[in-house]
Amino acid sequence: MNTLRNKVQLIGHVGNAPEILTMESGKKLAKFSIATNETYKNNKGEKITDTQWHNVVAWGKTAELIENYVPKGKEIGVEGKLTSRSYEDKDGIKKYITEVVCNEVLLLGK
């Protein structure tokens, strides 16, 4: 059960071209967002689509795979864990962010 403690799986479309960074060590980092959609009908019978955006980061070989095969708009599946962190923006204001640290990518669609 320990492997289920912090695990997330998402299928969605890449919202922007992945940003690829190469660290001083040579290790690669990929940063991008994916959109997931949920469709349901409200009490009036109208079809409603709820879109959620998720920030994703990937390291090493996974980042290289994303760099080579994942353009904007591509449907993918990601698996990883949720992490939260804080940082200061250019104005010195503390910001908080939750990201999926991706350890597996599944290429879907065309």
GROMACS .gro file of N, CA and C in nm:
model
  330
    1MET      N    1   0.081  -0.121   0.000
    1MET     CA    2   0.000   0.000   0.000
    1MET      C    3   0.084   0.127   0.000
    2ASN      N    4   0.212   0.118   0.038
    2ASN     CA    5   0.294   0.239   0.042
    2ASN      C    6   0.305   0.307  -0.094
    3THR      N    7   0.298   0.229  -0.203
    3THR     CA    8   0.310   0.289  -0.335
    3THR      C    9   0.188   0.371  -0.373
    4LEU      N   10   0.078   0.356  -0.300
    4LEU     CA   11  -0.044   0.431  -0.331
    4LEU      C   12  -0.058   0.558  -0.248
    5ARG      N   13   0.033   0.587  -0.159
    5ARG     CA   14   0.020   0.700  -0.069
    5ARG      C   15   0.016   0.835  -0.140
    6ASN      N   16   0.096   0.855  -0.240
    6ASN     CA   17   0.097   0.981  -0.314
    6ASN      C   18   0.118   0.948  -0.461
    7LYS      N   19   0.010   0.915  -0.528
    7LYS     CA   20   0.016   0.875  -0.668
    7LYS      C   21  -0.097   0.943  -0.743
    8VAL      N   22  -0.064   0.998  -0.859
    8VAL     CA   23  -0.166   1.062  -0.942
    8VAL      C   24  -0.148   1.015  -1.086
    9GLN      N   25  -0.261   0.991  -1.152
    9GLN     CA   26  -0.263   0.955  -1.293
    9GLN      C   27  -0.362   1.048  -1.363
   10LEU      N   28  -0.315   1.110  -1.471
   10LEU     CA   29  -0.399   1.203  -1.546
   10LEU      C   30  -0.388   1.175  -1.694
   11ILE      N   31  -0.497   1.193  -1.765
   11ILE     CA   32  -0.496   1.190  -1.912
   11ILE      C   33  -0.552   1.324  -1.956
   12GLY      N   34  -0.478   1.392  -2.041
   12GLY     CA   35  -0.522   1.522  -2.088
   12GLY      C   36  -0.441   1.569  -2.207
   13HIS      N   37  -0.465   1.694  -2.246
   13HIS     CA   38  -0.396   1.753  -2.361
   13HIS      C   39  -0.295   1.857  -2.311
   14VAL      N   40  -0.178   1.856  -2.373
   14VAL     CA   41  -0.071   1.949  -2.336
   14VAL      C   42  -0.114   2.089  -2.377
   15GLY      N   43  -0.108   2.182  -2.282
   15GLY     CA   44  -0.158   2.317  -2.306
   15GLY      C   45  -0.058   2.412  -2.368
   16ASN      N   46   0.070   2.385  -2.351
   16ASN     CA   47   0.173   2.471  -2.408
   16ASN      C   48   0.291   2.385  -2.448
   17ALA      N   49   0.375   2.436  -2.536
   17ALA     CA   50   0.495   2.360  -2.574
   17ALA      C   51   0.579   2.341  -2.448
   18PRO      N   52   0.621   2.219  -2.417
   18PRO     CA   53   0.700   2.196  -2.297
   18PRO      C   54   0.826   2.282  -2.295
   19GLU      N   55   0.854   2.340  -2.178
   19GLU     CA   56   0.977   2.417  -2.159
   19GLU      C   57   1.083   2.317  -2.112
   20ILE      N   58   1.193   2.309  -2.186
   20ILE     CA   59   1.300   2.214  -2.156
   20ILE      C   60   1.421   2.292  -2.105
   21LEU      N   61   1.467   2.255  -1.988
   21LEU     CA   62   1.585   2.318  -1.929
   21LEU      C   63   1.692   2.212  -1.909
   22THR      N   64   1.817   2.247  -1.933
   22THR     CA   65   1.928   2.156  -1.907
   22THR      C   66   2.006   2.211  -1.789
   23MET      N   67   2.016   2.132  -1.684
   23MET     CA   68   2.086   2.172  -1.562
   23MET      C   69   2.237   2.168  -1.585
   24GLU      N   70   2.312   2.227  -1.494
   24GLU     CA   71   2.459   2.227  -1.505
   24GLU      C   72   2.513   2.085  -1.510
   25SER      N   73   2.446   1.994  -1.442
   25SER     CA   74   2.489   1.853  -1.439
   25SER      C   75   2.461   1.782  -1.571
   26GLY      N   76   2.384   1.846  -1.660
   26GLY     CA   77   2.345   1.784  -1.787
   26GLY      C   78   2.208   1.720  -1.781
   27LYS      N   79   2.152   1.708  -1.662
   27LYS     CA   80   2.020   1.649  -1.645
   27LYS      C   81   1.913   1.744  -1.700
   28LYS      N   82   1.813   1.688  -1.768
   28LYS     CA   83   1.708   1.771  -1.829
   28LYS      C   84   1.586   1.779  -1.739
   29LEU      N   85   1.516   1.894  -1.751
   29LEU     CA   86   1.391   1.919  -1.681
   29LEU      C   87   1.289   1.966  -1.783
   30ALA      N   88   1.171   1.904  -1.782
   30ALA     CA   89   1.061   1.946  -1.869
   30ALA      C   90   0.951   2.002  -1.780
   31LYS      N   91   0.898   2.119  -1.819
   31LYS     CA   92   0.787   2.183  -1.747
   31LYS      C   93   0.677   2.212  -1.847
   32PHE      N   94   0.555   2.173  -1.815
   32PHE     CA   95   0.442   2.198  -1.903
   32PHE      C   96   0.313   2.184  -1.824
   33SER      N   97   0.201   2.214  -1.889
   33SER     CA   98   0.071   2.197  -1.824
   33SER      C   99  -0.016   2.108  -1.912
   34ILE      N  100  -0.108   2.036  -1.846
   34ILE     CA  101  -0.206   1.958  -1.921
   34ILE      C  102  -0.346   1.994  -1.872
   35ALA      N  103  -0.440   1.984  -1.964
   35ALA     CA  104  -0.581   2.012  -1.933
   35ALA      C  105  -0.657   1.881  -1.930
   36THR      N  106  -0.735   1.863  -1.824
   36THR     CA  107  -0.825   1.748  -1.817
   36THR      C  108  -0.968   1.802  -1.821
   37ASN      N  109  -1.056   1.729  -1.885
   37ASN     CA  110  -1.195   1.771  -1.900
   37ASN      C  111  -1.290   1.670  -1.837
   38GLU      N  112  -1.390   1.722  -1.770
   38GLU     CA  113  -1.497   1.639  -1.715
   38GLU      C  114  -1.628   1.696  -1.769
   39THR      N  115  -1.710   1.610  -1.826
   39THR     CA  116  -1.837   1.654  -1.883
   39THR      C  117  -1.952   1.593  -1.803
   40TYR      N  118  -2.050   1.676  -1.774
   40TYR     CA  119  -2.169   1.630  -1.702
   40TYR      C  120  -2.288   1.716  -1.741
   41LYS      N  121  -2.406   1.674  -1.698
   41LYS     CA  122  -2.527   1.753  -1.724
   41LYS      C  123  -2.574   1.814  -1.594
   42ASN      N  124  -2.609   1.942  -1.600
   42ASN     CA  125  -2.661   2.011  -1.482
   42ASN      C  126  -2.810   1.977  -1.463
   43ASN      N  127  -2.875   2.037  -1.361
   43ASN     CA  128  -3.016   2.005  -1.333
   43ASN      C  129  -3.109   2.047  -1.446
   44LYS      N  130  -3.066   2.136  -1.534
   44LYS     CA  131  -3.149   2.177  -1.647
   44LYS      C  132  -3.127   2.088  -1.769
   45GLY      N  133  -3.037   1.989  -1.755
   45GLY     CA  134  -3.008   1.899  -1.866
   45GLY      C  135  -2.905   1.953  -1.964
   46GLU      N  136  -2.844   2.066  -1.931
   46GLU     CA  137  -2.743   2.125  -2.019
   46GLU      C  138  -2.609   2.055  -1.998
   47LYS      N  139  -2.539   2.032  -2.109
   47LYS     CA  140  -2.408   1.969  -2.103
   47LYS      C  141  -2.304   2.073  -2.057
   48ILE      N  142  -2.231   2.040  -1.952
   48ILE     CA  143  -2.129   2.128  -1.895
   48ILE      C  144  -1.994   2.058  -1.904
   49THR      N  145  -1.893   2.128  -1.950
   49THR     CA  146  -1.757   2.075  -1.953
   49THR      C  147  -1.672   2.156  -1.856
   50ASP      N  148  -1.613   2.088  -1.760
   50ASP     CA  149  -1.526   2.151  -1.661
   50ASP      C  150  -1.382   2.116  -1.695
   51THR      N  151  -1.300   2.217  -1.723
   51THR     CA  152  -1.159   2.197  -1.756
   51THR      C  153  -1.073   2.234  -1.637
   52GLN      N  154  -0.983   2.144  -1.600
   52GLN     CA  155  -0.887   2.170  -1.493
   52GLN      C  156  -0.747   2.168  -1.554
   53TRP      N  157  -0.663   2.261  -1.509
   53TRP     CA  158  -0.525   2.269  -1.557
   53TRP      C  159  -0.431   2.218  -1.449
   54HIS      N  160  -0.331   2.140  -1.491
   54HIS     CA  161  -0.236   2.078  -1.399
   54HIS      C  162  -0.094   2.110  -1.445
   55ASN      N  163  -0.012   2.159  -1.353
   55ASN     CA  164   0.130   2.183  -1.382
   55ASN      C  165   0.206   2.052  -1.365
   56VAL      N  166   0.292   2.021  -1.462
   56VAL     CA  167   0.366   1.896  -1.461
   56VAL      C  168   0.514   1.926  -1.479
   57VAL      N  169   0.599   1.854  -1.405
   57VAL     CA  170   0.744   1.860  -1.424
   57VAL      C  171   0.796   1.718  -1.438
   58ALA      N  172   0.898   1.700  -1.521
   58ALA     CA  173   0.959   1.569  -1.541
   58ALA      C  174   1.109   1.587  -1.551
   59TRP      N  175   1.183   1.489  -1.504
   59TRP     CA  176   1.329   1.495  -1.502
   59TRP      C  177   1.390   1.382  -1.585
   60GLY      N  178   1.516   1.399  -1.624
   60GLY     CA  179   1.596   1.293  -1.683
   60GLY      C  180   1.541   1.239  -1.813
   61LYS      N  181   1.537   1.104  -1.822
   61LYS     CA  182   1.492   1.037  -1.945
   61LYS      C  183   1.347   1.071  -1.979
   62THR      N  184   1.264   1.088  -1.877
   62THR     CA  185   1.125   1.125  -1.902
   62THR      C  186   1.118   1.263  -1.967
   63ALA      N  187   1.201   1.356  -1.920
   63ALA     CA  188   1.206   1.490  -1.979
   63ALA      C  189   1.254   1.484  -2.123
   64GLU      N  190   1.351   1.398  -2.152
   64GLU     CA  191   1.401   1.383  -2.289
   64GLU      C  192   1.291   1.328  -2.380
   65LEU      N  193   1.214   1.232  -2.332
   65LEU     CA  194   1.103   1.177  -2.410
   65LEU      C  195   1.002   1.287  -2.441
   66ILE      N  196   0.971   1.369  -2.342
   66ILE     CA  197   0.877   1.480  -2.361
   66ILE      C  198   0.932   1.580  -2.461
   67GLU      N  199   1.061   1.611  -2.450
   67GLU     CA  200   1.124   1.706  -2.542
   67GLU      C  201   1.111   1.659  -2.687
   68ASN      N  202   1.126   1.529  -2.710
   68ASN     CA  203   1.129   1.476  -2.847
   68ASN      C  204   0.992   1.441  -2.905
   69TYR      N  205   0.893   1.409  -2.820
   69TYR     CA  206   0.769   1.353  -2.872
   69TYR      C  207   0.640   1.421  -2.825
   70VAL      N  208   0.649   1.526  -2.744
   70VAL     CA  209   0.527   1.584  -2.687
   70VAL      C  210   0.514   1.731  -2.726
   71PRO      N  211   0.440   1.761  -2.833
   71PRO     CA  212   0.415   1.901  -2.871
   71PRO      C  213   0.290   1.954  -2.802
   72LYS      N  214   0.268   2.082  -2.814
   72LYS     CA  215   0.145   2.145  -2.766
   72LYS      C  216   0.024   2.075  -2.829
   73GLY      N  217  -0.079   2.049  -2.748
   73GLY     CA  218  -0.201   1.988  -2.798
   73GLY      C  219  -0.202   1.837  -2.795
   74LYS      N  220  -0.089   1.771  -2.778
   74LYS     CA  221  -0.080   1.625  -2.777
   74LYS      C  222  -0.155   1.568  -2.657
   75GLU      N  223  -0.232   1.461  -2.681
   75GLU     CA  224  -0.298   1.392  -2.570
   75GLU      C  225  -0.198   1.293  -2.509
   76ILE      N  226  -0.180   1.304  -2.377
   76ILE     CA  227  -0.086   1.216  -2.308
   76ILE      C  228  -0.146   1.170  -2.175
   77GLY      N  229  -0.088   1.064  -2.122
   77GLY     CA  230  -0.116   1.020  -1.987
   77GLY      C  231   0.010   1.042  -1.905
   78VAL      N  232  -0.005   1.091  -1.784
   78VAL     CA  233   0.110   1.107  -1.696
   78VAL      C  234   0.081   1.037  -1.564
   79GLU      N  235   0.187   0.985  -1.505
   79GLU     CA  236   0.177   0.925  -1.373
   79GLU      C  237   0.291   0.980  -1.290
   80GLY      N  238   0.260   1.012  -1.166
   80GLY     CA  239   0.363   1.065  -1.077
   80GLY      C  240   0.307   1.093  -0.940
   81LYS      N  241   0.365   1.192  -0.873
   81LYS     CA  242   0.318   1.228  -0.739
   81LYS      C  243   0.295   1.378  -0.731
   82LEU      N  244   0.209   1.418  -0.640
   82LEU     CA  245   0.181   1.560  -0.617
   82LEU      C  246   0.284   1.618  -0.522
   83THR      N  247   0.333   1.736  -0.556
   83THR     CA  248   0.423   1.808  -0.466
   83THR      C  249   0.377   1.954  -0.460
   84SER      N  250   0.400   2.016  -0.347
   84SER     CA  251   0.369   2.158  -0.329
   84SER      C  252   0.497   2.229  -0.288
   85ARG      N  253   0.513   2.350  -0.338
   85ARG     CA  254   0.631   2.429  -0.303
   85ARG      C  255   0.593   2.577  -0.306
   86SER      N  256   0.682   2.659  -0.253
   86SER     CA  257   0.660   2.803  -0.257
   86SER      C  258   0.784   2.869  -0.315
   87TYR      N  259   0.765   2.989  -0.367
   87TYR     CA  260   0.875   3.068  -0.422
   87TYR      C  261   0.835   3.214  -0.414
   88GLU      N  262   0.933   3.302  -0.434
   88GLU     CA  263   0.905   3.445  -0.437
   88GLU      C  264   0.910   3.493  -0.581
   89ASP      N  265   0.808   3.570  -0.622
   89ASP     CA  266   0.808   3.623  -0.757
   89ASP      C  267   0.901   3.744  -0.765
   90LYS      N  268   0.909   3.805  -0.882
   90LYS     CA  269   1.004   3.916  -0.903
   90LYS      C  270   0.975   4.037  -0.815
   91ASP      N  271   0.851   4.046  -0.763
   91ASP     CA  272   0.815   4.156  -0.673
   91ASP      C  273   0.832   4.119  -0.527
   92GLY      N  274   0.886   4.000  -0.500
   92GLY     CA  275   0.910   3.958  -0.362
   92GLY      C  276   0.787   3.900  -0.294
   93ILE      N  277   0.681   3.871  -0.371
   93ILE     CA  278   0.558   3.815  -0.313
   93ILE      C  279   0.568   3.663  -0.314
   94LYS      N  280   0.538   3.603  -0.199
   94LYS     CA  281   0.545   3.458  -0.188
   94LYS      C  282   0.428   3.394  -0.260
   95LYS      N  283   0.458   3.298  -0.346
   95LYS     CA  284   0.358   3.225  -0.424
   95LYS      C  285   0.368   3.077  -0.390
   96TYR      N  286   0.255   3.008  -0.403
   96TYR     CA  287   0.249   2.865  -0.377
   96TYR      C  288   0.204   2.794  -0.503
   97ILE      N  289   0.260   2.676  -0.527
   97ILE     CA  290   0.226   2.600  -0.647
   97ILE      C  291   0.222   2.451  -0.614
   98THR      N  292   0.128   2.382  -0.676
   98THR     CA  293   0.120   2.236  -0.667
   98THR      C  294   0.148   2.181  -0.806
   99GLU      N  295   0.236   2.082  -0.812
   99GLU     CA  296   0.276   2.024  -0.939
   99GLU      C  297   0.267   1.873  -0.933
  100VAL      N  298   0.256   1.812  -1.050
  100VAL     CA  299   0.269   1.667  -1.064
  100VAL      C  300   0.414   1.643  -1.105
  101VAL      N  301   0.489   1.569  -1.024
  101VAL     CA  302   0.624   1.528  -1.062
  101VAL      C  303   0.607   1.395  -1.134
  102CYS      N  304   0.624   1.402  -1.265
  102CYS     CA  305   0.593   1.291  -1.355
  102CYS      C  306   0.710   1.192  -1.362
  103ASN      N  307   0.678   1.063  -1.343
  103ASN     CA  308   0.782   0.961  -1.362
  103ASN      C  309   0.752   0.868  -1.479
  104GLU      N  310   0.631   0.878  -1.535
  104GLU     CA  311   0.596   0.800  -1.653
  104GLU      C  312   0.506   0.881  -1.745
  105VAL      N  313   0.528   0.865  -1.875
  105VAL     CA  314   0.445   0.933  -1.977
  105VAL      C  315   0.394   0.828  -2.074
  106LEU      N  316   0.267   0.840  -2.108
  106LEU     CA  317   0.207   0.753  -2.208
  106LEU      C  318   0.161   0.843  -2.323
  107LEU      N  319   0.212   0.818  -2.443
  107LEU     CA  320   0.177   0.897  -2.560
  107LEU      C  321   0.048   0.842  -2.619
  108LEU      N  322  -0.053   0.927  -2.630
  108LEU     CA  323  -0.184   0.886  -2.680
  108LEU      C  324  -0.220   0.965  -2.805
  109GLY      N  325  -0.334   0.939  -2.861
  109GLY     CA  326  -0.382   1.016  -2.975
  109GLY      C  327  -0.295   0.999  -3.098
  110LYS      N  328  -0.312   1.095  -3.189
  110LYS     CA  329  -0.239   1.089  -3.318
  110LYS      C  330  -0.105   1.152  -3.308
   0.00000   0.00000   0.00000
